[in-house]
């Protein structure tokens, strides 16, 4: 269902008359209702075991690999479904400005940026009354047990800039690169003050110019009881406007806090990793939701929602490995990912209903 991107259990049910089910699964295909019920009873640990098996195989075959020379892990929260009427015991709820109560589900996902493609490692549902950081800590505890050597460094949004979170990583000998925002005003203010008196490193890549500042040993975050390093990159990109041919420059500013020392990672590596996180957060979720129906509620039950998401993760990890490692680069470059996904769906139908 996921690999052929059918989008719902009812769409899958339409395929029940197909000729190949008994060959594929050794029995006729169950009804949509039965599959939904089974997914609300399934042991999610068993699905995670499949993922661990796949990971071990990818690792053995050197599929994953480092990003900018480091084994990074991206953490990101995702809201998966919202409703005003339907709710389950796993639903989070909030009051909107018009007074209505809205129900929704949220996850934190752990993603390895990888060498060839982002690998979706694991996810954890956020529980009622808990914030994203609390959920992420539960996820990290499991990931540290299941994949202790998968990563040395966590990349996250400004939301994760909390002392207990960074301290947890330090206790487990893991580093962090986190977006530095206004929430840690003292740290940001002190860093910007120091940057003001220092000459930046300047890097040029075609139309892109980066001015990078790097300051280590900042102690303006007392709750952390350790000093940190702050990196700032001011990036300007020039392009010629099509309408009148004039050169236009767009500038953006990025600031990160990191526990990595300068001898473990240069400032430009940190800038590269920081951007990689942003790309994953933006593209990976768009793809999951737009093309792989990840947000569809196949069965509104907390365990079923988690289990179906784990299936999406498995499917996408398989699909991306197939695409990036099995298909000839010349052929791959000529088509979009969607083209290959549609090919798989077409073959699935052809096998089920041969002409
Ligand atoms: Zn719910």
Coordinates of C-alpha atoms and ligand atoms in Angstrom, one line a residue:
X1 CA 0.0 0.0 0.0
X2 CA 2.8 2.5 0.9
X3 CA 5.2 1.6 -1.9
X4 CA 2.4 1.8 -4.5
X5 CA 1.3 5.0 -2.7
X6 CA -2.4 4.0 -2.6
X7 CA -3.1 6.6 0.2
X8 CA -5.8 4.7 2.1
X9 CA -6.9 1.3 3.4
X10 CA -10.0 1.6 1.2
X11 CA -7.9 2.2 -1.9
X12 CA -6.0 -1.0 -0.9
X13 CA -9.3 -2.8 -0.4
X14 CA -10.2 -2.1 -4.1
X15 CA -7.3 -4.2 -5.1
X16 CA -8.5 -7.3 -3.2
X17 CA -9.6 -9.1 -6.4
X18 CA -6.1 -9.0 -7.8
X19 CA -4.5 -12.2 -8.9
X20 CA -1.2 -12.0 -7.0
X21 CA -2.1 -11.7 -3.3
X22 CA -1.9 -15.4 -2.5
X23 CA 1.5 -15.5 -4.1
X24 CA 2.7 -12.4 -2.2
X25 CA 1.2 -12.9 1.2
X26 CA 0.2 -16.6 1.1
X27 CA -3.5 -15.7 1.7
X28 CA -6.2 -13.4 0.3
X29 CA -5.8 -9.8 1.3
X30 CA -7.7 -8.9 4.5
X31 CA -10.4 -6.1 4.5
X32 CA -9.6 -2.5 5.3
X33 CA -11.3 -2.9 8.6
X34 CA -9.3 -5.9 9.6
X35 CA -6.0 -4.3 8.6
X36 CA -6.9 -1.2 10.6
X37 CA -7.8 -3.3 13.6
X38 CA -4.6 -5.3 13.4
X39 CA -2.6 -2.1 13.3
X40 CA -4.2 -0.9 16.5
X41 CA -3.0 -4.1 18.2
X42 CA 0.4 -4.5 16.6
X43 CA 3.6 -4.4 18.7
X44 CA 5.4 -1.3 17.5
X45 CA 8.6 -2.8 18.9
X46 CA 8.4 -5.5 16.2
X47 CA 8.2 -2.9 13.5
X48 CA 11.2 -1.1 15.0
X49 CA 13.0 -4.5 14.9
X50 CA 12.5 -4.5 11.1
X51 CA 14.0 -1.1 10.9
X52 CA 17.0 -2.1 13.0
X53 CA 17.6 -5.0 10.6
X54 CA 17.4 -2.7 7.7
X55 CA 19.8 -0.2 9.3
X56 CA 22.3 -3.0 10.1
X57 CA 22.3 -4.1 6.5
X58 CA 22.7 -0.5 5.2
X59 CA 25.5 0.0 7.7
X60 CA 27.3 -3.1 6.6
X61 CA 27.0 -2.1 3.0
X62 CA 28.3 1.4 3.8
X63 CA 25.1 3.0 2.5
X64 CA 24.7 5.6 5.3
X65 CA 28.0 7.5 5.8
X66 CA 29.0 10.8 7.3
X67 CA 27.8 14.3 6.6
X68 CA 30.7 16.9 6.5
X69 CA 32.8 14.3 8.2
X70 CA 30.5 13.8 11.2
X71 CA 27.8 11.3 12.1
X72 CA 24.9 13.7 12.7
X73 CA 21.3 13.1 13.8
X74 CA 18.5 15.6 13.0
X75 CA 15.6 15.8 15.4
X76 CA 12.4 17.4 14.3
X77 CA 8.8 17.7 15.4
X78 CA 6.0 17.1 13.1
X79 CA 2.3 17.6 13.5
X80 CA 0.5 14.7 11.7
X81 CA -3.2 15.2 11.8
X82 CA -5.8 17.7 13.1
X83 CA -9.5 17.3 13.8
X84 CA -12.3 19.1 15.6
X85 CA -14.5 16.1 16.1
X86 CA -12.5 12.9 16.1
X87 CA -10.3 12.1 19.0
X88 CA -8.5 9.2 20.7
X89 CA -6.6 8.8 24.0
X90 CA -3.4 9.7 22.2
X91 CA -4.7 13.0 20.9
X92 CA -3.1 16.3 22.0
X93 CA -5.5 19.2 22.2
X94 CA -5.5 23.0 22.1
X95 CA -7.9 25.8 22.2
X96 CA -8.0 28.0 19.1
X97 CA -8.5 31.8 19.3
X98 CA -12.2 31.4 18.2
X99 CA -12.7 29.1 21.3
X100 CA -12.9 25.8 19.4
X101 CA -11.0 22.8 20.8
X102 CA -8.8 21.1 18.2
X103 CA -7.3 17.6 18.5
X104 CA -4.0 16.6 16.8
X105 CA -1.0 14.2 16.9
X106 CA 2.6 15.2 17.0
X107 CA 5.8 13.2 16.6
X108 CA 9.5 13.8 16.9
X109 CA 11.5 12.2 14.1
X110 CA 15.1 11.1 14.2
X111 CA 16.8 11.4 10.8
X112 CA 20.4 10.5 9.8
X113 CA 21.3 13.0 7.0
X114 CA 23.6 10.4 5.4
X115 CA 25.8 10.4 2.4
X116 CA 23.3 9.5 -0.3
X117 CA 19.9 10.2 1.2
X118 CA 18.3 11.1 4.6
X119 CA 17.6 7.9 6.5
X120 CA 14.6 8.0 8.8
X121 CA 15.8 6.3 11.9
X122 CA 12.9 6.3 14.4
X123 CA 10.0 8.4 15.7
X124 CA 8.2 8.9 19.0
X125 CA 4.7 10.2 19.6
X126 CA 4.4 13.3 21.8
X127 CA 2.1 12.5 24.8
X128 CA -0.6 14.7 26.2
X129 CA 0.8 17.2 28.7
X130 CA 4.4 16.8 27.3
X131 CA 6.4 19.2 25.2
X132 CA 8.5 18.4 22.1
X133 CA 11.8 18.4 24.1
X134 CA 10.4 15.9 26.6
X135 CA 9.3 13.7 23.7
X136 CA 12.7 14.0 22.0
X137 CA 14.5 13.0 25.2
X138 CA 12.4 9.8 25.3
X139 CA 13.2 9.1 21.6
X140 CA 16.9 9.8 22.2
X141 CA 17.0 7.4 25.1
X142 CA 15.7 4.6 22.9
X143 CA 17.9 5.5 19.9
X144 CA 20.9 5.6 22.2
X145 CA 20.1 2.0 23.2
X146 CA 19.2 0.7 19.7
X147 CA 21.8 2.6 17.7
X148 CA 24.5 3.7 20.2
X149 CA 27.1 4.4 17.5
X150 CA 24.8 5.8 14.8
X151 CA 25.6 9.4 15.6
X152 CA 28.0 11.7 17.5
X153 CA 26.1 14.9 17.1
X154 CA 22.4 16.1 17.3
X155 CA 21.1 18.9 15.0
X156 CA 18.0 20.7 16.1
X157 CA 15.9 23.8 16.0
X158 CA 16.0 26.6 18.5
X159 CA 13.3 24.9 20.4
X160 CA 15.9 22.3 21.7
X161 CA 18.0 25.1 23.2
X162 CA 17.2 24.0 26.8
X163 CA 19.8 23.2 29.4
X164 CA 18.4 19.8 30.4
X165 CA 18.5 18.7 26.7
X166 CA 22.1 19.8 26.1
X167 CA 23.1 18.4 29.4
X168 CA 21.5 15.0 28.5
X169 CA 23.6 14.9 25.3
X170 CA 26.8 15.8 27.2
X171 CA 26.2 13.0 29.7
X172 CA 26.0 10.6 26.8
X173 CA 29.1 12.1 25.1
X174 CA 27.1 13.5 22.2
X175 CA 27.5 17.0 20.8
X176 CA 24.9 19.5 19.6
X177 CA 24.4 22.1 17.0
X178 CA 21.2 24.1 17.7
X179 CA 19.7 27.2 16.1
X180 CA 20.3 30.1 18.4
X181 CA 17.3 32.3 18.7
X182 CA 16.0 35.0 21.0
X183 CA 15.0 32.6 23.7
X184 CA 18.7 32.5 24.8
X185 CA 18.9 36.3 24.6
X186 CA 22.0 36.7 26.9
X187 CA 24.0 34.2 25.0
X188 CA 23.0 35.7 21.6
X189 CA 23.6 39.3 22.8
X190 CA 27.1 38.4 24.1
X191 CA 28.0 36.6 21.0
X192 CA 26.8 39.4 18.7
X193 CA 28.8 41.9 20.9
X194 CA 32.0 39.9 20.4
X195 CA 31.3 39.4 16.6
X196 CA 30.9 43.2 16.2
X197 CA 34.6 43.7 17.0
X198 CA 35.9 40.8 14.9
X199 CA 36.7 40.3 11.2
X200 CA 34.7 37.4 9.7
X201 CA 36.1 34.6 7.5
X202 CA 34.8 35.3 4.0
X203 CA 33.9 32.4 1.6
X204 CA 32.7 32.7 -1.9
X205 CA 30.9 30.0 -3.9
X206 CA 29.7 31.3 -7.2
X207 CA 27.0 33.9 -6.6
X208 CA 27.0 33.1 -2.8
X209 CA 29.2 34.9 -0.3
X210 CA 29.3 33.8 3.3
X211 CA 30.8 35.9 6.1
X212 CA 31.4 33.6 9.1
X213 CA 32.1 34.6 12.7
X214 CA 33.1 32.0 15.3
X215 CA 33.5 32.6 19.1
X216 CA 34.3 29.9 21.6
X217 CA 34.2 29.7 25.4
X218 CA 31.0 31.7 26.0
X219 CA 29.6 31.3 29.5
X220 CA 26.5 33.4 29.2
X221 CA 24.2 30.4 29.7
X222 CA 24.7 29.7 33.4
X223 CA 22.0 26.9 33.6
X224 CA 24.2 24.8 31.3
X225 CA 27.2 25.0 33.7
X226 CA 29.6 24.7 30.7
X227 CA 30.9 27.1 28.1
X228 CA 29.6 27.0 24.5
X229 CA 30.6 28.1 21.0
X230 CA 28.5 30.4 18.8
X231 CA 28.8 30.6 15.0
X232 CA 27.2 33.2 12.8
X233 CA 26.9 33.2 9.0
X234 CA 25.7 36.2 7.0
X235 CA 25.0 35.0 3.5
X236 CA 24.4 37.1 0.4
X237 CA 23.4 35.8 -2.9
X238 CA 23.4 37.9 -6.0
X239 CA 21.3 37.2 -9.0
X240 CA 20.3 39.1 -12.2
X241 CA 16.6 40.0 -12.3
X242 CA 14.9 38.7 -15.3
X243 CA 12.6 41.7 -15.6
X244 CA 15.2 44.4 -16.0
X245 CA 18.6 42.7 -15.9
X246 CA 19.6 44.5 -12.7
X247 CA 21.7 42.7 -10.0
X248 CA 19.7 42.0 -6.9
X249 CA 21.3 40.8 -3.6
X250 CA 19.4 38.7 -1.0
X251 CA 20.9 38.4 2.5
X252 CA 20.1 35.9 5.2
X253 CA 21.5 35.5 8.7
X254 CA 22.1 32.2 10.6
X255 CA 23.3 31.7 14.2
X256 CA 24.0 28.4 15.9
X257 CA 25.1 27.3 19.3
X258 CA 27.4 24.3 19.4
X259 CA 29.2 22.2 22.0
X260 CA 31.7 21.0 19.3
X261 CA 35.2 22.3 19.9
X262 CA 37.0 24.1 17.0
X263 CA 39.5 21.2 16.6
X264 CA 36.6 18.7 16.1
X265 CA 34.7 20.9 13.6
X266 CA 35.7 24.0 11.7
X267 CA 33.2 26.9 11.5
X268 CA 32.4 26.2 7.9
X269 CA 31.6 22.5 8.7
X270 CA 29.1 23.7 11.3
X271 CA 27.5 26.1 8.8
X272 CA 27.3 23.2 6.3
X273 CA 25.6 20.9 8.9
X274 CA 23.3 23.7 10.0
X275 CA 22.1 24.2 6.5
X276 CA 21.7 20.4 5.9
X277 CA 19.3 20.3 8.9
X278 CA 17.2 23.1 7.4
X279 CA 17.0 21.3 4.1
X280 CA 16.0 18.0 5.6
X281 CA 13.3 19.7 7.8
X282 CA 11.9 21.5 4.8
X283 CA 12.2 18.9 2.0
X284 CA 11.8 15.6 3.9
X285 CA 8.5 16.4 5.4
X286 CA 7.1 18.0 2.3
X287 CA 8.0 14.8 0.5
X288 CA 6.6 12.5 3.2
X289 CA 3.3 14.3 3.3
X290 CA 2.8 15.2 -0.4
X291 CA 4.0 12.0 -2.1
X292 CA 3.8 9.3 0.6
X293 CA 0.5 10.2 2.3
X294 CA 2.2 10.1 5.7
X295 CA -0.3 12.4 7.4
X296 CA -3.3 10.3 6.3
X297 CA -5.1 8.8 9.4
X298 CA -5.5 5.2 8.3
X299 CA -7.1 4.3 11.7
X300 CA -7.6 6.9 14.4
X301 CA -6.0 5.0 17.3
X302 CA -2.7 6.0 19.0
X303 CA -0.9 2.7 18.3
X304 CA -2.2 2.4 14.8
X305 CA -1.1 6.0 13.9
X306 CA 2.4 5.2 15.3
X307 CA 2.5 1.9 13.5
X308 CA 1.4 3.3 10.1
X309 CA 4.1 6.0 10.5
X310 CA 6.7 3.4 11.2
X311 CA 5.6 1.7 8.0
X312 CA 6.1 4.9 6.0
X313 CA 9.6 5.2 7.5
X314 CA 10.5 1.7 6.4
X315 CA 9.0 2.2 2.9
X316 CA 10.8 5.5 2.3
X317 CA 14.1 4.1 3.5
X318 CA 13.8 1.2 1.1
X319 CA 12.6 3.4 -1.8
X320 CA 15.4 5.9 -1.3
X321 CA 18.1 3.2 -1.1
X322 CA 16.6 1.5 -4.3
X323 CA 16.6 4.9 -6.1
X324 CA 20.1 6.0 -5.0
X325 CA 22.0 2.8 -5.1
X326 CA 20.2 0.5 -7.5
X327 CA 19.3 2.7 -10.4
X328 CA 22.0 3.7 -12.9
X329 CA 22.9 7.4 -12.2
X330 CA 22.5 8.3 -15.8
X331 CA 18.9 7.0 -15.8
X332 CA 18.2 8.5 -12.3
X333 CA 19.3 12.0 -13.3
X334 CA 17.0 12.0 -16.2
X335 CA 13.8 11.5 -14.1
X336 CA 12.2 12.8 -10.9
X337 CA 11.7 10.6 -7.8
X338 CA 8.0 10.7 -8.6
X339 CA 8.6 9.1 -11.9
X340 CA 10.2 6.0 -10.2
X341 CA 7.5 6.0 -7.5
X342 CA 4.8 5.9 -10.3
X343 CA 6.7 3.1 -12.1
X344 CA 6.5 1.0 -9.0
X345 CA 2.8 1.7 -8.6
X346 CA 2.2 0.8 -12.2
X347 CA 4.1 -2.4 -11.9
X348 CA 2.1 -3.3 -8.7
X349 CA -1.1 -2.9 -10.6
X350 CA 0.2 -4.8 -13.6
X351 CA 1.2 -7.8 -11.4
X352 CA -2.2 -7.7 -9.6
X353 CA -4.3 -7.4 -12.8
X354 CA -2.3 -8.9 -15.7
X355 CA -3.7 -8.0 -19.1
Ligands
LIG1 ZN1 -6.0 10.9 18.2

